[in-house]
Short mmCIF file of C-alpha atoms (C1' of nucleotides) in Angstrom, two decimals:
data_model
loop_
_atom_site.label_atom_id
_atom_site.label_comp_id
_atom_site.label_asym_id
_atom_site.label_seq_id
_atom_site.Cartn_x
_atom_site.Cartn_y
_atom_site.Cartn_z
CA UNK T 1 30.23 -26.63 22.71
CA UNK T 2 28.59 -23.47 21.67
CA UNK T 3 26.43 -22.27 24.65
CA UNK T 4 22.96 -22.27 22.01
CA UNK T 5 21.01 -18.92 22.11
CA UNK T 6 19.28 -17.29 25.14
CA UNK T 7 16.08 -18.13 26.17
CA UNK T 8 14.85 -15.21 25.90
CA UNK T 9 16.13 -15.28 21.95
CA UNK T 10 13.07 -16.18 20.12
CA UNK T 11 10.70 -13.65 22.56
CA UNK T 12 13.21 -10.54 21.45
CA UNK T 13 12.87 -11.20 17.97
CA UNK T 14 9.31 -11.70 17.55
CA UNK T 15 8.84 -8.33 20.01
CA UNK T 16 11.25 -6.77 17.19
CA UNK T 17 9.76 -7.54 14.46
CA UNK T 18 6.34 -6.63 15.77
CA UNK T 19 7.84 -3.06 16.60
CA UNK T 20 9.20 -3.41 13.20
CA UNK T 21 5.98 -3.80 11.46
CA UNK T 22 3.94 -1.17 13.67
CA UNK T 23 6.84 1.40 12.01
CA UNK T 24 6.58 0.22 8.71
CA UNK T 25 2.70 -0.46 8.86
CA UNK T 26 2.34 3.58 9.66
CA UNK T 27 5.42 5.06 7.70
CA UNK T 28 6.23 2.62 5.04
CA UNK T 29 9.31 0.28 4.62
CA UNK T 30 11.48 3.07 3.09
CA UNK T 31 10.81 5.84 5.58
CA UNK T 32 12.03 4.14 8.62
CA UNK T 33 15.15 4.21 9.39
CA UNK T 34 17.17 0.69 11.18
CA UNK T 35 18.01 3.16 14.10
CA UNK T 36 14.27 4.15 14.10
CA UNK T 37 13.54 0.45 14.86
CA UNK T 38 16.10 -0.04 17.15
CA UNK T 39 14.95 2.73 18.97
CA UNK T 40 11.15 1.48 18.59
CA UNK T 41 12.24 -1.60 20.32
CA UNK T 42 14.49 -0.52 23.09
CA UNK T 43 17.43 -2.14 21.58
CA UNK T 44 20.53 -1.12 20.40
CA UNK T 45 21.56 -0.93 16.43
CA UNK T 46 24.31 -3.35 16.60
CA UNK T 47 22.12 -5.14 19.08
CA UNK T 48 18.82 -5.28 16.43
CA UNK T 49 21.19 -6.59 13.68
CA UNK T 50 21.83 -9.32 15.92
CA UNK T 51 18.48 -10.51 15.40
CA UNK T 52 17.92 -9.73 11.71
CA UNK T 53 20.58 -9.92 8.80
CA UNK T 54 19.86 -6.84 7.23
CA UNK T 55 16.85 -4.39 6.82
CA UNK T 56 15.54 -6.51 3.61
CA UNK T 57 15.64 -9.45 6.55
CA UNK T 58 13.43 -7.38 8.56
CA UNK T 59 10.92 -7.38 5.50
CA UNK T 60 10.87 -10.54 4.74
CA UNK T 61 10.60 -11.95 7.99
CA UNK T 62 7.14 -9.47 9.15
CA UNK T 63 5.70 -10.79 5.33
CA UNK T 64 6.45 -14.50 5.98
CA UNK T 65 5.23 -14.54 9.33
CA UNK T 66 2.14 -13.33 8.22
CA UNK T 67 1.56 -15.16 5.12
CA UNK T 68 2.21 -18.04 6.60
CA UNK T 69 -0.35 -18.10 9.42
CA UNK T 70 -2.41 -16.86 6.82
CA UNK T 71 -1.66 -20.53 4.99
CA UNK T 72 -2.54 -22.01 8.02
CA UNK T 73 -5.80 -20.67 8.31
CA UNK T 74 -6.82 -21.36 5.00
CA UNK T 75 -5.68 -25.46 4.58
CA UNK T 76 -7.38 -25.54 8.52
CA UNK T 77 -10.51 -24.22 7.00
CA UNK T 78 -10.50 -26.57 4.16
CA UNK T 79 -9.66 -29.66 6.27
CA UNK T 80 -12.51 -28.82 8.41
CA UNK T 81 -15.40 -27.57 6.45
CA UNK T 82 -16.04 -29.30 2.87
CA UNK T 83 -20.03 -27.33 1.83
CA UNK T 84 -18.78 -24.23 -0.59
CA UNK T 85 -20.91 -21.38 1.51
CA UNK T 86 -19.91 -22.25 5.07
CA UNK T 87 -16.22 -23.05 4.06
CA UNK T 88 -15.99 -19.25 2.24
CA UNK T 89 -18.26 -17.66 5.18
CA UNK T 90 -15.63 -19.35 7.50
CA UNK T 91 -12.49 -18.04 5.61
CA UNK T 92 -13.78 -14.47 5.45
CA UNK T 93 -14.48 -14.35 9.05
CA UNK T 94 -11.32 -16.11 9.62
CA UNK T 95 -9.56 -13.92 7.68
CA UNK T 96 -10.70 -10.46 8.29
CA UNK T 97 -9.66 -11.43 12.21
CA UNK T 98 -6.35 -12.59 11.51
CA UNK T 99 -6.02 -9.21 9.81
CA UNK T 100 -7.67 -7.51 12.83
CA UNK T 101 -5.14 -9.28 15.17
CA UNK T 102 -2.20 -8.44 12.63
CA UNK T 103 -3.05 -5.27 11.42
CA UNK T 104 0.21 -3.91 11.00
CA UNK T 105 1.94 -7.01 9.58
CA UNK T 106 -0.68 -6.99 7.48
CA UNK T 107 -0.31 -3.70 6.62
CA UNK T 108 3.03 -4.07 5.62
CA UNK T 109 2.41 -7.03 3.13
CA UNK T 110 -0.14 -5.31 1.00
CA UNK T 111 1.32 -1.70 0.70
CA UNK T 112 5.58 -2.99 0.89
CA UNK T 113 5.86 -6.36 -1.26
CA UNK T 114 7.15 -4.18 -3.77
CA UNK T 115 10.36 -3.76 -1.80
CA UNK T 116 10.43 -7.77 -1.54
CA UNK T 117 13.61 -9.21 -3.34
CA UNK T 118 14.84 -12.13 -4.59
CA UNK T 119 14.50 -15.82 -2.85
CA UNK T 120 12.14 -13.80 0.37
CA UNK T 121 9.97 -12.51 -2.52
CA UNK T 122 9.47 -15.81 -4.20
CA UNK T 123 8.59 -17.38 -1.16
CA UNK T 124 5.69 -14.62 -0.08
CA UNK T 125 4.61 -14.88 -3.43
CA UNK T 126 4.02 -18.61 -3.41
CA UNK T 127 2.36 -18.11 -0.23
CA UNK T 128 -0.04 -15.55 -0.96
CA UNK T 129 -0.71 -17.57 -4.71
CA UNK T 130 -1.95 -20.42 -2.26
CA UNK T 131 -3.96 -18.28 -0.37
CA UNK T 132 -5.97 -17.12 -3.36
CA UNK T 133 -6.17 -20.16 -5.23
CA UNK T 134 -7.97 -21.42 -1.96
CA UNK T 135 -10.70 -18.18 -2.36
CA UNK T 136 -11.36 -18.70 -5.97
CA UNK T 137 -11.51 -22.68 -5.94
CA UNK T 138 -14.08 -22.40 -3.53
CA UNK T 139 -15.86 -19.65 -5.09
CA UNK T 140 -15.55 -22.05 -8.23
CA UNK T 141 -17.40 -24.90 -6.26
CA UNK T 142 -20.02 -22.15 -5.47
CA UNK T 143 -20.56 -20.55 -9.12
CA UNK T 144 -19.67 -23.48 -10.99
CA UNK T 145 -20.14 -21.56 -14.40
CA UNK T 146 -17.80 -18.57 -13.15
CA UNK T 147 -15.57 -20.45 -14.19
CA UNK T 148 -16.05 -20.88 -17.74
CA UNK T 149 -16.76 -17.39 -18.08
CA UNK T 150 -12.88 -16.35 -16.52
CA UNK T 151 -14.79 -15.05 -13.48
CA UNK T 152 -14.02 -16.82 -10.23
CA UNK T 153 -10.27 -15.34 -9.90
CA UNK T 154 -12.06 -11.44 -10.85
CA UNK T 155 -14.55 -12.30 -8.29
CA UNK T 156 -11.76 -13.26 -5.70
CA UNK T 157 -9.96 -10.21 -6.38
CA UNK T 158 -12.88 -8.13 -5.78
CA UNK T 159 -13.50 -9.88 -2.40
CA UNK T 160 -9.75 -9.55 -1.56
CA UNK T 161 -10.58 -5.72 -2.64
CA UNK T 162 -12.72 -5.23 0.46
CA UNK T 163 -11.26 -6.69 2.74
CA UNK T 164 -7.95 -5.07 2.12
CA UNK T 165 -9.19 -1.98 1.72
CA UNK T 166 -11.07 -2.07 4.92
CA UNK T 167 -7.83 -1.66 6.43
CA UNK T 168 -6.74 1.66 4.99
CA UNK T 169 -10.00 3.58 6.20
CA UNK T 170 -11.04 1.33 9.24
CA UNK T 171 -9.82 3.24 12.73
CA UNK T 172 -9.00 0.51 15.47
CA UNK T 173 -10.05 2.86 17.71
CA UNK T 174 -13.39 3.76 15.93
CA UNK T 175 -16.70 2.97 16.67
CA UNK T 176 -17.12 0.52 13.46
CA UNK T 177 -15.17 -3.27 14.60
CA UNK T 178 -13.94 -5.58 12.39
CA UNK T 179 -15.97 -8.16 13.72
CA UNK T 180 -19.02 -6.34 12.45
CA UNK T 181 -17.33 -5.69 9.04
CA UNK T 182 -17.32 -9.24 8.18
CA UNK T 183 -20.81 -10.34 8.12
CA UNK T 184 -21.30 -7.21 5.73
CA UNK T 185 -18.55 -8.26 3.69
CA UNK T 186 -20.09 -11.77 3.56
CA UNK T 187 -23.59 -10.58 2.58
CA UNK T 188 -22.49 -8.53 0.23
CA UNK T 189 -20.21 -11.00 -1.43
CA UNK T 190 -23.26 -13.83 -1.38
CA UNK T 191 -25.76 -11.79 -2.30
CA UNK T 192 -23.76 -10.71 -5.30
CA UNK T 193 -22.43 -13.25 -7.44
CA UNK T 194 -25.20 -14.74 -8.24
CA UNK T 195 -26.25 -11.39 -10.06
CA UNK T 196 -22.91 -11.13 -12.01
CA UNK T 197 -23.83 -11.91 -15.61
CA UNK T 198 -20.91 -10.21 -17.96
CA UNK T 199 -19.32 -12.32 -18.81
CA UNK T 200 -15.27 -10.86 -18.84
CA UNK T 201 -13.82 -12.17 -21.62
CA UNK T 202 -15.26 -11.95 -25.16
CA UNK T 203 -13.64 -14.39 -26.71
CA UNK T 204 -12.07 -17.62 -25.12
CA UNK T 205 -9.31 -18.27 -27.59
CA UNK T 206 -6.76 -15.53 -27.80
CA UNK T 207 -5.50 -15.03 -31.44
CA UNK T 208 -1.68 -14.29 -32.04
CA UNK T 209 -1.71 -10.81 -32.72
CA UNK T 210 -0.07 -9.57 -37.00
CA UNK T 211 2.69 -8.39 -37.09
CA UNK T 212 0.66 -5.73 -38.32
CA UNK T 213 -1.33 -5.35 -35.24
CA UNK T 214 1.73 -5.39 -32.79
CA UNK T 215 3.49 -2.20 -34.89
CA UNK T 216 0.32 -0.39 -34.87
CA UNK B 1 10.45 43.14 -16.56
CA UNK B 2 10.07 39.08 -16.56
CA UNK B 3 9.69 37.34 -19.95
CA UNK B 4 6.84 35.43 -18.90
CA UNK B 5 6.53 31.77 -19.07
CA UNK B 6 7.90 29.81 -22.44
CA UNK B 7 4.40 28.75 -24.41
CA UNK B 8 6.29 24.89 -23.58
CA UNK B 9 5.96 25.57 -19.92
CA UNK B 10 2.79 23.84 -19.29
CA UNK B 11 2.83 20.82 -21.75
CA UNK B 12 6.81 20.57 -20.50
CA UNK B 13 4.95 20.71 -16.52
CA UNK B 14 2.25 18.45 -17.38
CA UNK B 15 4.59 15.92 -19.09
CA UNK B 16 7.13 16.30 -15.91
CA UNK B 17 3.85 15.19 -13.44
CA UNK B 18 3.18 12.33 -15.75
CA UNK B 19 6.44 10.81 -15.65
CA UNK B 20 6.93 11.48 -12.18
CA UNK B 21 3.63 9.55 -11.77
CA UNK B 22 4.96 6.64 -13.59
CA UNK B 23 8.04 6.58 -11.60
CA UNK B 24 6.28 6.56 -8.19
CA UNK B 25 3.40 4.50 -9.15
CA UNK B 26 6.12 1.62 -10.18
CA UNK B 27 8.47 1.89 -7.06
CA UNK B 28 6.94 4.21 -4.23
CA UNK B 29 7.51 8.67 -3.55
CA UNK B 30 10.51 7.17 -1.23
CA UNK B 31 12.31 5.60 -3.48
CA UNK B 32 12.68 7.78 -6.42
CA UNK B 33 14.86 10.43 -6.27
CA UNK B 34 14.92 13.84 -7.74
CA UNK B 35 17.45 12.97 -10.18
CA UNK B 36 15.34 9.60 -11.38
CA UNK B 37 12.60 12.20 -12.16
CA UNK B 38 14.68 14.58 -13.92
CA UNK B 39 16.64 11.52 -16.37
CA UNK B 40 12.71 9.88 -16.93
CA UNK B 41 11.89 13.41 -17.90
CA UNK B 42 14.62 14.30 -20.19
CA UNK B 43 15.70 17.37 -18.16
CA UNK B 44 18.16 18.04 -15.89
CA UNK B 45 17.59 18.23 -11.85
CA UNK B 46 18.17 22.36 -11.51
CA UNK B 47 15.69 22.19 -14.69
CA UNK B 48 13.29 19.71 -12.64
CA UNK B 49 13.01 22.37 -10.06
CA UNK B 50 12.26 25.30 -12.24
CA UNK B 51 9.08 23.37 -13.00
CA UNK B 52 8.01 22.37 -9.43
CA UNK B 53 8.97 23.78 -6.00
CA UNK B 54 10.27 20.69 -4.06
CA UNK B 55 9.73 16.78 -3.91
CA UNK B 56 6.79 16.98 -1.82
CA UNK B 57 5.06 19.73 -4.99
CA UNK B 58 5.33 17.13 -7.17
CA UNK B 59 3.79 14.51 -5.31
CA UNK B 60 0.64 17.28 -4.40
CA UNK B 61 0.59 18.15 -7.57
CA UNK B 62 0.01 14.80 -9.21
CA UNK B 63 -2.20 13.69 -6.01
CA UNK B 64 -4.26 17.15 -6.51
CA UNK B 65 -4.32 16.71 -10.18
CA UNK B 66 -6.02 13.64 -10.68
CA UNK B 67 -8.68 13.93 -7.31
CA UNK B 68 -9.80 17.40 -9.12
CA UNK B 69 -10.47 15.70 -11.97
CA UNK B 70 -12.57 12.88 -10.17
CA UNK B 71 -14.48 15.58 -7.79
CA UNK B 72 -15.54 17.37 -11.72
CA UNK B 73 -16.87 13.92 -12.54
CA UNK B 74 -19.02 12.97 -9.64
CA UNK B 75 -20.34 16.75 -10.11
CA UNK B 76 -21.18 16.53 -13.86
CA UNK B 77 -22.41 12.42 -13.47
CA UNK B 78 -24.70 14.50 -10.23
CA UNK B 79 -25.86 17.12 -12.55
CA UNK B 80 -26.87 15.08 -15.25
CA UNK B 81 -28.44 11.95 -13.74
CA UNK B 82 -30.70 12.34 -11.02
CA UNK B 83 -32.51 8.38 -10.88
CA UNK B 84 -30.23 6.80 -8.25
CA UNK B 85 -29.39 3.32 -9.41
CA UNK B 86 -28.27 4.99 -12.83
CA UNK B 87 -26.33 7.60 -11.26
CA UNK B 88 -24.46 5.30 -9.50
CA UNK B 89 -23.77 2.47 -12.06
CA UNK B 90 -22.75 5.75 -14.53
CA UNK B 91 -20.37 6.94 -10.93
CA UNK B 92 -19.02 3.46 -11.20
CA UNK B 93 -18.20 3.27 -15.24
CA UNK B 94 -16.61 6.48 -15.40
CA UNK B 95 -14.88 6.22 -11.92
CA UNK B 96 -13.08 3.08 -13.47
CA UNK B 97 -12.76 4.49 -17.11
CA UNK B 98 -11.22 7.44 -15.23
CA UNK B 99 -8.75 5.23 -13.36
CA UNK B 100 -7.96 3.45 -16.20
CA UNK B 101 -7.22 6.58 -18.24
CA UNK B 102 -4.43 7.97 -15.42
CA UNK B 103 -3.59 4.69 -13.46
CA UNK B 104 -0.23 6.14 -12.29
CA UNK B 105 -2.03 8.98 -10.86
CA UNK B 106 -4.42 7.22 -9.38
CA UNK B 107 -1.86 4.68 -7.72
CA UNK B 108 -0.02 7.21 -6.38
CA UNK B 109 -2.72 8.88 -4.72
CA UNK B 110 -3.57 5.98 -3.31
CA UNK B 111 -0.04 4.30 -2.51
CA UNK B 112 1.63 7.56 -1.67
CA UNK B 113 -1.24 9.96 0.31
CA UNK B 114 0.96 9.64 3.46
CA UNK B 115 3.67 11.64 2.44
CA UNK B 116 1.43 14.11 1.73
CA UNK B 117 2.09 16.95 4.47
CA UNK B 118 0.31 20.51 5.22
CA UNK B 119 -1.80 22.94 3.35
CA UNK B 120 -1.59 20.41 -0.17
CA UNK B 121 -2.32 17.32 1.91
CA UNK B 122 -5.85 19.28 3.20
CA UNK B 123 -6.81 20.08 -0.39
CA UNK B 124 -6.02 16.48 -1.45
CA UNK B 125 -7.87 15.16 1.66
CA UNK B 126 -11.04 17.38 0.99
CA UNK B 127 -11.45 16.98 -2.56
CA UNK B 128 -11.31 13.12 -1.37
CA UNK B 129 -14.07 13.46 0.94
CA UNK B 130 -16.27 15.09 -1.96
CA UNK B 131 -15.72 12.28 -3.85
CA UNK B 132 -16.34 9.63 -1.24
CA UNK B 133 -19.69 11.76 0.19
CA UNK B 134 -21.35 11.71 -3.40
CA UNK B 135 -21.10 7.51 -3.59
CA UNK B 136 -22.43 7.34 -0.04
CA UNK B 137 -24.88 10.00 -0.69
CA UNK B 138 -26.20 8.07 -4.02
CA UNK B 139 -26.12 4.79 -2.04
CA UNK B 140 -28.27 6.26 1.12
CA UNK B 141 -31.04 7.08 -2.09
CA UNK B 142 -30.58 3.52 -2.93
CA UNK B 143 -30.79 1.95 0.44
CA UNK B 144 -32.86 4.85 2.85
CA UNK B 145 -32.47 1.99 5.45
CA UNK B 146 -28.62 1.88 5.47
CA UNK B 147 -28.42 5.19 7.07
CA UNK B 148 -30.70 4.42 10.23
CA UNK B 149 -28.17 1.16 10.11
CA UNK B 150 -25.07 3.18 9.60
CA UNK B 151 -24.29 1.26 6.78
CA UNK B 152 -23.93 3.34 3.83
CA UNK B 153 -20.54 4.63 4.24
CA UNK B 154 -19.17 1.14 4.95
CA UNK B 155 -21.39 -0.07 1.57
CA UNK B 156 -19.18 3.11 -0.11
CA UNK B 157 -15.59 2.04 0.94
CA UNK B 158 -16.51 -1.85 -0.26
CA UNK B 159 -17.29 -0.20 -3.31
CA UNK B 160 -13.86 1.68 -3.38
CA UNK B 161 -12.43 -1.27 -2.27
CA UNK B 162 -13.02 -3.17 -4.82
CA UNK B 163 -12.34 -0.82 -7.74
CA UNK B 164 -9.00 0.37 -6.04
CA UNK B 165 -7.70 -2.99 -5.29
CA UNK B 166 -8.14 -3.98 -8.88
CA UNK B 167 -5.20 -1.75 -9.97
CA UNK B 168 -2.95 -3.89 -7.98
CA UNK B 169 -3.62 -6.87 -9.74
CA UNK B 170 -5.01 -6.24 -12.99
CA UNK B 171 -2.37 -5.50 -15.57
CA UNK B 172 -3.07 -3.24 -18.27
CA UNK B 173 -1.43 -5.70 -20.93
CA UNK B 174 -3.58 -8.39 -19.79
CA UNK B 175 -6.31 -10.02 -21.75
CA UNK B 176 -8.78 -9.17 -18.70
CA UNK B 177 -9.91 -5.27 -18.98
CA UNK B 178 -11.07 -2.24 -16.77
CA UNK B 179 -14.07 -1.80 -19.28
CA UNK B 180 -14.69 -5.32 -18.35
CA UNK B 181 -14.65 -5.56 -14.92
CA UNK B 182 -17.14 -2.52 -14.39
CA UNK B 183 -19.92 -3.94 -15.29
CA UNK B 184 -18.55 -6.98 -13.05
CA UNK B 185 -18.21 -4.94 -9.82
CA UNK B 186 -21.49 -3.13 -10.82
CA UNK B 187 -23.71 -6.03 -10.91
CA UNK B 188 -21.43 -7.59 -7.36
CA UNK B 189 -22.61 -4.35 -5.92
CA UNK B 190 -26.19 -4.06 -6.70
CA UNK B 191 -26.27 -7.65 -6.01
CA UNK B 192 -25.10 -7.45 -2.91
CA UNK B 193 -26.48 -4.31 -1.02
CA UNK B 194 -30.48 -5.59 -1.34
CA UNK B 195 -28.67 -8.57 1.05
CA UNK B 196 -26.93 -7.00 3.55
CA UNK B 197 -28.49 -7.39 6.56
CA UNK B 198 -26.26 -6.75 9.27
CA UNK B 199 -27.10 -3.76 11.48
CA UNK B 200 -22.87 -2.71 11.78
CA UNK B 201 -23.90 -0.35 15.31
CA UNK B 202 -25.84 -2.80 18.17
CA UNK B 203 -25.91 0.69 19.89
CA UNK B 204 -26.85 4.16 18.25
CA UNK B 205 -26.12 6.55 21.42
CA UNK B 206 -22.24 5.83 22.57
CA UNK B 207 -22.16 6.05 26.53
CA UNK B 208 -19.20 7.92 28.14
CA UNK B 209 -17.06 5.51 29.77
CA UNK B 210 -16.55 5.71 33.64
CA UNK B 211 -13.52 6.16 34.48
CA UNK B 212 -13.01 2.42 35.82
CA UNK B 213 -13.47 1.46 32.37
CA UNK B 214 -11.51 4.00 31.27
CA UNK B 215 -8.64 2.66 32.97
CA UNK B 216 -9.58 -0.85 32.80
"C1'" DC A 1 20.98 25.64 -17.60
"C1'" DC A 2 25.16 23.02 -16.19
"C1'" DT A 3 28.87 21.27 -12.86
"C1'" DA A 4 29.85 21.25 -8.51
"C1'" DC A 5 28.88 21.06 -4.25
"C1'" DC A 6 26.45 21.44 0.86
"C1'" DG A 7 24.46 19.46 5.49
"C1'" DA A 8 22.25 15.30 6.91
"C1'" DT A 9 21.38 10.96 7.14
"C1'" DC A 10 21.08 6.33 5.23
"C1'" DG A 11 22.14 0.95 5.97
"C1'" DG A 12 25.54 -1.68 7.70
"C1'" DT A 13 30.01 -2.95 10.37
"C1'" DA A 14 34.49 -1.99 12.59
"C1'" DG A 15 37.24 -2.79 17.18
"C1'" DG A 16 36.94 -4.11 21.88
"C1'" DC N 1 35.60 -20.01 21.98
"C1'" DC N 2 30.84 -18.37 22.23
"C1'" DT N 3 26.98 -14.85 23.01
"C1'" DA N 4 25.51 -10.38 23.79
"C1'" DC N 5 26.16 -5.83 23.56
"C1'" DC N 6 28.43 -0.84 23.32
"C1'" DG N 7 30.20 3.82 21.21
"C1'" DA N 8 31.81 5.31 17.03
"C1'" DT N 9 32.26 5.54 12.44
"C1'" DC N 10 32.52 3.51 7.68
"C1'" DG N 11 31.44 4.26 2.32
"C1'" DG N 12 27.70 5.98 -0.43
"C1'" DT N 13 23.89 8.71 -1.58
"C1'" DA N 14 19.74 11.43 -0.60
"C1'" DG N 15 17.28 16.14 -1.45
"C1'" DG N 16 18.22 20.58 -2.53
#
DNA sequence: CCTACCGATCGGTAGG
DNA sequence: CCTACCGATCGGTAGG
């Protein structure tokens, strides 16, 4: 019978990968080294690459983690709150703390996806997809006609926009909180789409380009 | 006595930086090696580095580049439009049209600043701050209140937020355009800022912390 | 302006 | 036989 893993196991690998991500968060995915995480973490390199398969693993693993609790907090927010304003007020504030709590994993998702591979990419993909489709459908139930017009995914994108960005100038250790970021973010957001009036696309149905046209 | 530079030597430079640009835009400054450049380029590597000192040159180079050219534009929009609310919506177009125009650039300086190092990173870092100081400066003539509230540099990095975000997910082939989405995130801005309400500081005057809570 | 190299360091794995 | 872990070193490749 095999003896089954140590208790302590699962606690080691989540403390690696949360070394893992603080490395990657400040240095990016390429710049840090497997020995640099080992040493990060306390462990050995043999000893690390008993907990992860390779240094792709490592990536894929800090991404899905976060992704997925991001999921989470989106279908919870859904379940629980069915009027448009106070289920998007809810996911931003939701949101912008489970950022705040996983800075660095988050971090690490938005500036290294593009070293994601294969099946591990796929997934965090899919995940993230969700994710927005939950934004813009409710932003859809909000500005009904946004729709029509192509705008509610734009209008997601923007919100994504600054709230990402937020995390690339706001200091943890600075004055400014997150926690007072989000109402701002929220006001902001409200108090602007119902100005938006351009429409983005001109024309609805897309014509298949001459052969003409695609030479030119 | 020297020869002098070949008449080529500046278009061959300037066509070096571009492809270079391309290169890290696509897959990161870590990832691409000197030889990648030189192949992209048509040259060979000791010919690479007759045009440009090092790796890290390059990257200042195309990083210095392109925020020169954006600190000229918030100058000339200054110079010529003094009525806030159309300063800033002309700030906005031509930041985007600008973007647009040298989206590798632009995605390098924003994907790749921390590799930046020294003397080149300063110069890249100031010219940023220019840039960033005439939005928040055209926003504080929009908003007086904001300042009091210590709100108009948060307002300003929204604002980036949302136009730098959008080169991570809006593909230049696509049917969506930049020239359409300015107007989009103009409108979502001047929208929003008459709404936020949010003071961001409860205090204005920061205590120094005793040294309990300094250790707490 | 090329081929031919260097010191160093990378991710990953061997034996024990 | 398993796991947990070490010192040492592998084949390749990076920037220059």
């Amino acid at each position: 019978m095999p003896r089954g893993r140590a208790p302590t196991y699962d606690a080691q690998r989540e403390a690696i990968l949360a070394g893992a991500a603080k490395l990657f968060a400040e240095r990016g995915y390429s710049d840090v080294s497997m020995i640099e995480v080992a040493r990060a973490c306390g462990v050995s390199k043999p000893l690390l690459y008993h907990y992860v398969r390779d240094k792709d693993d490592l990536l894929v693993l800090i991404c899905e983690g976060h992704v997925s609790r991001l999921v989470e907090l989106v279908r919870e927010t859904i379940a629980e709150e069915s009027e448009p304003q106070a289920r998007l007020k809810l996911m931003i504030r939701r949101f912008v703390e489970a950022y705040a709590e996983a800075r660095h994993e988050h971090r690490v998702l938005t500036q290294d996806v593009k070293f994601l591979t294969g099946a591990g990419k796929a997934r965090v993909l899919a995940h993230e997809r969700e994710v927005v489709a939950a934004f813009a459908d409710t932003i859809a139930l909000l500005r009904p006609e946004a729709g029509a017009e192509g705008l509610h995914k734009p209008l997601t994108m923007l919100l994504f926009g600054m709230i990402n960005w937020m995390f690339t100038w706001l200091k943890p250790e600075g004055e400014l909180t997150y926690e007072a970021m989000a109402p701002v973010v929220t006001e902001l957001f409200f108090g602007g789409i119902g100005a938006v009036r351009s429409p983005v696309t001109a024309k609805k149905t897309r014509r298949k380009p001459t052969p003409k046209e695609t030479l030119a």
